[in-house]
mmCIF file of C-alpha atoms in Angstrom:
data_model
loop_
_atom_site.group_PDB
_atom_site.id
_atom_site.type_symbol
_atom_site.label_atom_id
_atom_site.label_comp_id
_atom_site.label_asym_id
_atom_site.label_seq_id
_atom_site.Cartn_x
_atom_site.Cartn_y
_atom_site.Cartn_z
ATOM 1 C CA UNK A 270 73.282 134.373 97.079
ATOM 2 C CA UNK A 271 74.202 130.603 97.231
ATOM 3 C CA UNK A 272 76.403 129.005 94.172
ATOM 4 C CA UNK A 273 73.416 126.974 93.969
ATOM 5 C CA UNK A 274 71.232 129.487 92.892
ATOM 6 C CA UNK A 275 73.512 130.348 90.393
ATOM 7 C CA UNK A 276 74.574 127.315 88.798
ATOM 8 C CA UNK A 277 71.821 124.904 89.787
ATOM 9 C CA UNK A 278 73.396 121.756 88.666
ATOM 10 C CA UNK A 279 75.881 121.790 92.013
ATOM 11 C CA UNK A 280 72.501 121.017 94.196
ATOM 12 C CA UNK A 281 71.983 117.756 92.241
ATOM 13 C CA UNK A 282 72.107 114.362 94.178
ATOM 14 C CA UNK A 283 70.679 110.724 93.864
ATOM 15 C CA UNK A 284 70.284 108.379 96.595
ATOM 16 C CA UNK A 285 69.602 104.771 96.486
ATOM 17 C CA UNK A 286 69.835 102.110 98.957
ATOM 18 C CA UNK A 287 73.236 101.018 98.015
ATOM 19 C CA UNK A 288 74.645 104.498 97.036
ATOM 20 C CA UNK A 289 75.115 108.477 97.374
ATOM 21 C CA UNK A 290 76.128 110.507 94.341
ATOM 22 C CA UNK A 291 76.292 114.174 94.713
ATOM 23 C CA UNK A 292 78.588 116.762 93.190
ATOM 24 C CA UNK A 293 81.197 117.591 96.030
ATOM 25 C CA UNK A 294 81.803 120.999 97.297
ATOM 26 C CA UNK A 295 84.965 122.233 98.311
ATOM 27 C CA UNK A 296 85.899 119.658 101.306
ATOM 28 C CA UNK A 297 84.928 116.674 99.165
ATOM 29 C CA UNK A 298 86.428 117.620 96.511
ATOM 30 C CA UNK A 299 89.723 117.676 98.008
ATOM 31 C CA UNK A 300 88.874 113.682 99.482
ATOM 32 C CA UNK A 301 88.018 113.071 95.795
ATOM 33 C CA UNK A 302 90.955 114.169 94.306
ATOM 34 C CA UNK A 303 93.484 112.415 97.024
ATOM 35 C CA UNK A 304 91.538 109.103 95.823
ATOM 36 C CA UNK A 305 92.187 110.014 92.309
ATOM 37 C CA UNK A 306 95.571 110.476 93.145
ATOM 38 C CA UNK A 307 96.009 107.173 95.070
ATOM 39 C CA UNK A 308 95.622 105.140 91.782
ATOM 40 C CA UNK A 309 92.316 103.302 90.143
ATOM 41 C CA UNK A 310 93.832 100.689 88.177
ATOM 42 C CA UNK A 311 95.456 97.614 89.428
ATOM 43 C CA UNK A 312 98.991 97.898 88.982
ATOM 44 C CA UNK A 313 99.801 94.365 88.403
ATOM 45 C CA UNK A 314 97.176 94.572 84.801
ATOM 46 C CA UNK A 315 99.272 95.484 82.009
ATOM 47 C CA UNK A 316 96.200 94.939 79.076
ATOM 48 C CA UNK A 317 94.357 97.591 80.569
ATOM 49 C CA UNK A 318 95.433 101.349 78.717
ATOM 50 C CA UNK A 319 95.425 104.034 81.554
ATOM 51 C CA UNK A 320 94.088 106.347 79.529
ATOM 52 C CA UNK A 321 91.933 108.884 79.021
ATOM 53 C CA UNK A 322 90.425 108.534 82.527
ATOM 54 C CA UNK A 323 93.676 108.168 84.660
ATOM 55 C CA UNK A 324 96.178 110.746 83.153
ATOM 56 C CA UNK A 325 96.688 111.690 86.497
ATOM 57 C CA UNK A 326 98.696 108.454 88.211
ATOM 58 C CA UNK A 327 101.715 109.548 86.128
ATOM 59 C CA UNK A 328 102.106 111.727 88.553
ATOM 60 C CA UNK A 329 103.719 112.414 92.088
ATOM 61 C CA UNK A 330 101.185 114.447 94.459
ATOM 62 C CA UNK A 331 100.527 117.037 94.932
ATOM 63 C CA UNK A 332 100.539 117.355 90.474
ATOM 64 C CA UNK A 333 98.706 114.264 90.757
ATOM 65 C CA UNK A 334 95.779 115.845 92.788
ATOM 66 C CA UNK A 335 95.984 118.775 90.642
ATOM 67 C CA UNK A 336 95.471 117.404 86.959
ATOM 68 C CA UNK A 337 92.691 115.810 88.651
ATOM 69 C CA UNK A 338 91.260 118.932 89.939
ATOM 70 C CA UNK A 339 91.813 120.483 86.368
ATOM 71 C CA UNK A 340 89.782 117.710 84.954
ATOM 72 C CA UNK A 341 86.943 118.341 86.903
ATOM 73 C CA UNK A 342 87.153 121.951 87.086
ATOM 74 C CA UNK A 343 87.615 121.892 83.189
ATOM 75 C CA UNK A 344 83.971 120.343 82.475
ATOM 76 C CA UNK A 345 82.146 123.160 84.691
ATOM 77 C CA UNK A 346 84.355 125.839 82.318
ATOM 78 C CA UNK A 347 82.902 124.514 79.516
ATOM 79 C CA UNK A 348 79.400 123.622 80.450
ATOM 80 C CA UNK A 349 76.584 124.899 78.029
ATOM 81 C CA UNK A 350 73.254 123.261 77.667
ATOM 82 C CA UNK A 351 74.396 121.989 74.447
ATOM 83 C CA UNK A 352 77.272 119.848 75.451
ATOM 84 C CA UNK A 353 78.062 119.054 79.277
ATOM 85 C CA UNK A 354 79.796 116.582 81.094
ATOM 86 C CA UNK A 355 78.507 115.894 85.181
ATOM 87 C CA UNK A 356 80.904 114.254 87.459
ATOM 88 C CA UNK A 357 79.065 112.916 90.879
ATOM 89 C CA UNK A 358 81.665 111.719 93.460
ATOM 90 C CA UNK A 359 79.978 108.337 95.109
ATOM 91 C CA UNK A 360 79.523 107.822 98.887
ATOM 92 C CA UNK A 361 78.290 104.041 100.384
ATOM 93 C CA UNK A 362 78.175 103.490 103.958
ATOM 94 C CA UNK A 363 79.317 107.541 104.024
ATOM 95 C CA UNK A 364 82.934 106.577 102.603
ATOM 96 C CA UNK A 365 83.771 108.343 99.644
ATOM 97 C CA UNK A 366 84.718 105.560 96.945
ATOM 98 C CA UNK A 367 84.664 106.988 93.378
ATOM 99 C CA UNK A 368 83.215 109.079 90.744
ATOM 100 C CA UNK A 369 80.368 108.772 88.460
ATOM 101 C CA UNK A 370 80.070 110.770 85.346
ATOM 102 C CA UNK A 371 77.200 111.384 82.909
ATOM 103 C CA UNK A 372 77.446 114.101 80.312
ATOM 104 C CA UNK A 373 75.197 114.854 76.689
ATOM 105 C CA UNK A 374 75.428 116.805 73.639
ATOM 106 C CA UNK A 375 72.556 118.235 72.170
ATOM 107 C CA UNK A 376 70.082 116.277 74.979
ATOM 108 C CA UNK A 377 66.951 118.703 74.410
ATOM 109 C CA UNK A 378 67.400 116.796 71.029
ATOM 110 C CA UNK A 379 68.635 113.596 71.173
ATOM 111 C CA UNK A 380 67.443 112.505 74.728
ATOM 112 C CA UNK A 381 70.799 110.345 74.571
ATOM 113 C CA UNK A 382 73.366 110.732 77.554
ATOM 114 C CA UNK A 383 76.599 108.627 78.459
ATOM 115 C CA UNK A 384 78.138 107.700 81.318
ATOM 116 C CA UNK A 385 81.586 106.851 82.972
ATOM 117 C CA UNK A 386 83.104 105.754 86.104
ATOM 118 C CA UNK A 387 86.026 105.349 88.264
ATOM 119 C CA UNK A 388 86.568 103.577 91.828
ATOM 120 C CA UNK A 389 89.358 103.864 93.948
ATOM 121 C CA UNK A 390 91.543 101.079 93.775
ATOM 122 C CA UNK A 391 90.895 99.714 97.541
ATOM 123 C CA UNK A 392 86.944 99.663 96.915
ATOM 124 C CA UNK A 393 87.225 97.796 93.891
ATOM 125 C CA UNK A 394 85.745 94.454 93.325
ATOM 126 C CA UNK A 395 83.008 95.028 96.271
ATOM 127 C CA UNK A 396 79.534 95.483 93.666
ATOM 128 C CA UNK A 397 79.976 99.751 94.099
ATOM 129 C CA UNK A 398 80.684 99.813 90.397
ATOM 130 C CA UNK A 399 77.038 98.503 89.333
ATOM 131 C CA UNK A 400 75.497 100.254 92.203
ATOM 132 C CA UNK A 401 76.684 103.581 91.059
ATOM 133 C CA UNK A 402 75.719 102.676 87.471
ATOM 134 C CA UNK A 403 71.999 102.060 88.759
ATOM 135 C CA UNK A 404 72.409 105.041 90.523
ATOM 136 C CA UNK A 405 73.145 107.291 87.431
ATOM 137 C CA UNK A 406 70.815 105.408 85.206
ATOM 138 C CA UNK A 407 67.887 106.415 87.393
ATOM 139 C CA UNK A 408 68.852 109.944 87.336
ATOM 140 C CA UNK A 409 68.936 109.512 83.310
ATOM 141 C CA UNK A 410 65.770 107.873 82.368
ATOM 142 C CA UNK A 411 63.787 108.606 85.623
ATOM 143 C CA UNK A 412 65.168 112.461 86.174
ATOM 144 C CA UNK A 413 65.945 113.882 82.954
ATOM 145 C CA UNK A 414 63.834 112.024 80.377
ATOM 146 C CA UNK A 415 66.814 110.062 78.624
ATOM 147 C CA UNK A 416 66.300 107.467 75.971
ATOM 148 C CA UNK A 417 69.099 105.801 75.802
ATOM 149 C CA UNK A 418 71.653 105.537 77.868
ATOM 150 C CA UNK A 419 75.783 104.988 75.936
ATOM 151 C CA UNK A 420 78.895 103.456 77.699
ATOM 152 C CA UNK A 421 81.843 102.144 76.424
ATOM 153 C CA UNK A 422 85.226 99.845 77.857
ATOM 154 C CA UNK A 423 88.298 98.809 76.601
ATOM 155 C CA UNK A 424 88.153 95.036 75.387
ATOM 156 C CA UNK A 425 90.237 94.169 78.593
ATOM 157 C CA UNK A 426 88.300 95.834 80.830
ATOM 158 C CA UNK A 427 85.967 92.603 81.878
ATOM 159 C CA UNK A 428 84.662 93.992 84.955
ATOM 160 C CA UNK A 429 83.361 97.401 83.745
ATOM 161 C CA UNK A 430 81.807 95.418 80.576
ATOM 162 C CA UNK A 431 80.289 92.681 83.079
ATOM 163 C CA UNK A 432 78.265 95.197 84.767
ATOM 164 C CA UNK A 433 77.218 96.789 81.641
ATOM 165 C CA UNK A 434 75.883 93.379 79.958
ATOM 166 C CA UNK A 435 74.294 92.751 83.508
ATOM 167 C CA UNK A 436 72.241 95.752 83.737
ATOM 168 C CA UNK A 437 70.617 95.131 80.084
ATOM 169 C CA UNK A 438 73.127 96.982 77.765
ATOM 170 C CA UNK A 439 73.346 95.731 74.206
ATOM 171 C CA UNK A 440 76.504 95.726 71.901
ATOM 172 C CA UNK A 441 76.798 99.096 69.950
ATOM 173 C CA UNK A 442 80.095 98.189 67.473
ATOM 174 C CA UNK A 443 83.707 98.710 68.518
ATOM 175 C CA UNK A 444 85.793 101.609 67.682
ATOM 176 C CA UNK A 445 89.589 101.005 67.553
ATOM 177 C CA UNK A 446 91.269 103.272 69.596
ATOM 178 C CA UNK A 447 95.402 104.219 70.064
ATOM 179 C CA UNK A 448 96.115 104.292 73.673
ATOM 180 C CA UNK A 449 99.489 104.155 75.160
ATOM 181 C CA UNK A 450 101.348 103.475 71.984
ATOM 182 C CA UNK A 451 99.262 100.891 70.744
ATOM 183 C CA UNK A 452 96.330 99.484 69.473
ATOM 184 C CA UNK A 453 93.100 99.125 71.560
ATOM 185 C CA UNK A 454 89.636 97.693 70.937
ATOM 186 C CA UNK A 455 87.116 100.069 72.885
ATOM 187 C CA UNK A 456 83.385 98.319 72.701
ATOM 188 C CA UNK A 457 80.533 100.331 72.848
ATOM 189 C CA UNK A 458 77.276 99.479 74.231
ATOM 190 C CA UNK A 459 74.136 101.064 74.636
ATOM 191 C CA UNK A 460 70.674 101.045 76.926
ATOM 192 C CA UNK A 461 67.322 101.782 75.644
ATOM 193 C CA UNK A 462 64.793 103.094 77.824
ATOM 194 C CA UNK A 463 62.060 99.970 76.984
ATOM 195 C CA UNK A 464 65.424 97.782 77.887
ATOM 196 C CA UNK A 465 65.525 99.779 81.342
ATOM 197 C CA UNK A 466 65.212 97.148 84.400
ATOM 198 C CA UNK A 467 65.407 100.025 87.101
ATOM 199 C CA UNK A 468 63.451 99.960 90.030
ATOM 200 C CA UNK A 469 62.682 103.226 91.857
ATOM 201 C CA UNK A 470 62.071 101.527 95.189
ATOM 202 C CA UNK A 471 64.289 103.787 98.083
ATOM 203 C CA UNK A 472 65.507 105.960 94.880
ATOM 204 C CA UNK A 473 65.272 109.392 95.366
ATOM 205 C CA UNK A 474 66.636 112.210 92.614
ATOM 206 C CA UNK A 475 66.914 115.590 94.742
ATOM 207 C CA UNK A 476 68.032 119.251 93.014
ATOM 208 C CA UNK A 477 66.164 118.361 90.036
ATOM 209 C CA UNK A 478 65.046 122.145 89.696
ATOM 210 C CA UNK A 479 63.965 124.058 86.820
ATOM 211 C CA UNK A 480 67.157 125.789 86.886
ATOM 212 C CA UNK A 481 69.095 122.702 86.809
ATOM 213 C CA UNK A 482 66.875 121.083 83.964
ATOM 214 C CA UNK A 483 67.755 124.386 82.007
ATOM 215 C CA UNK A 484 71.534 123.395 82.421
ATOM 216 C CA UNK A 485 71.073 120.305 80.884
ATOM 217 C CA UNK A 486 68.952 120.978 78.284
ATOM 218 C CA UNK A 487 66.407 118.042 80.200
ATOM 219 C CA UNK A 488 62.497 118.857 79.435
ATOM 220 C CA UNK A 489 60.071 119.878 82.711
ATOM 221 C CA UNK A 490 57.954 116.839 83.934
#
């Protein structure tokens, strides 16, 4: 018997023309967490909190890989159809440049998922960032149903809030956050399904079984 067959969701991948995600298997997985490890944030930016995302760059590898690796492992341990969390590593061109994440509570209810993301700090800057938010968003509303679609960035964090506001989000309030000893502004923003400017052209959602559906609580088409 296959791990897929047992826990459907691993079989899951969406490919675009600008991007792969996929959920890594084992070899990945160890690519993904030496890019972890190698840093996402640009050193030089003080205004920007490292947290929650990067609590592993405090660290020297090999710890550094694995607090990574116990992130990711952590949201498989505590999957239910109720409350999960989805972390698709990224591939463009076949190089392996970040991580996209989309997770729900209560979706067979509230149809309402949000989503993540980091990049590796050498792929930055290069458009990946809105490609892989495209990518996810057409799993979301085309694959599983969604209705609206949450994010949310630090105040300081202009370039993840520049894609959002380019790919239709509206302003959802701010919630004022402590990170790193001090106080943050995190904005919130949010993506209704009429407000949806995806195209489906070269999209293709693969994996999508029942089984996986189940898993996230998503209805049958």
């Amino acid at each position: 018997m296959e791990l897929v067959e047992i826990w459907p969701v691993v079989g899951l991948q969406v490919q675009t023309p600008d991007v792969e995600l996929f959920v890594p298997g084992e070899g990945t997985l160890v690519e993904v967490a030496r890019l972890a490890a190698a840093g996402i944030y640009d050193p030089q930016n003080y205004y920007l909190p490292r947290t929650p995302v990067g609590g592993w760059e405090d660290f020297e590898s090999p710890e550094a890989e694995r607090r990574f690796l116990r992130y990711y492992w952590a949201a498989f341990a505590d999957w239910r159809p109720e409350r999960w969390n989805l972390m698709l590593a990224a591939k463009v061109g076949g190089v392996l440049v970040g991580v996209q994440e989309i997770g729900a509570q209560d979706f067979a209810v509230t149809r309402v998922v949000s989503t993540g993301s980091w990049i590796g700090r050498a792929y930055q800057r290069a458009g990946h960032g809105k490609a892989m938010r495209r990518a996810v968003l057409h799993l979301a509303f085309a694959g599983l149903g969604a209705e609206r679609a949450d994010t949310a960035a630090w105040a300081s964090n202009e370039p993840s809030l520049a894609v959002s506001a380019a790919l239709g989000y509206q302003p959802n309030g701010t919630t004022t956050r402590a990170a790193e000893g001090r106080r943050v502004d995190q904005i919130n923003l949010t993506l209704r399904r009429a407000d949806w400017r995806g195209s489906s052209d070269g999209c293709s959602i693969t994996g999508l079984s029942p089984g996986a559906r189940a898993m996230l609580g998503a209805p049958m088409p």
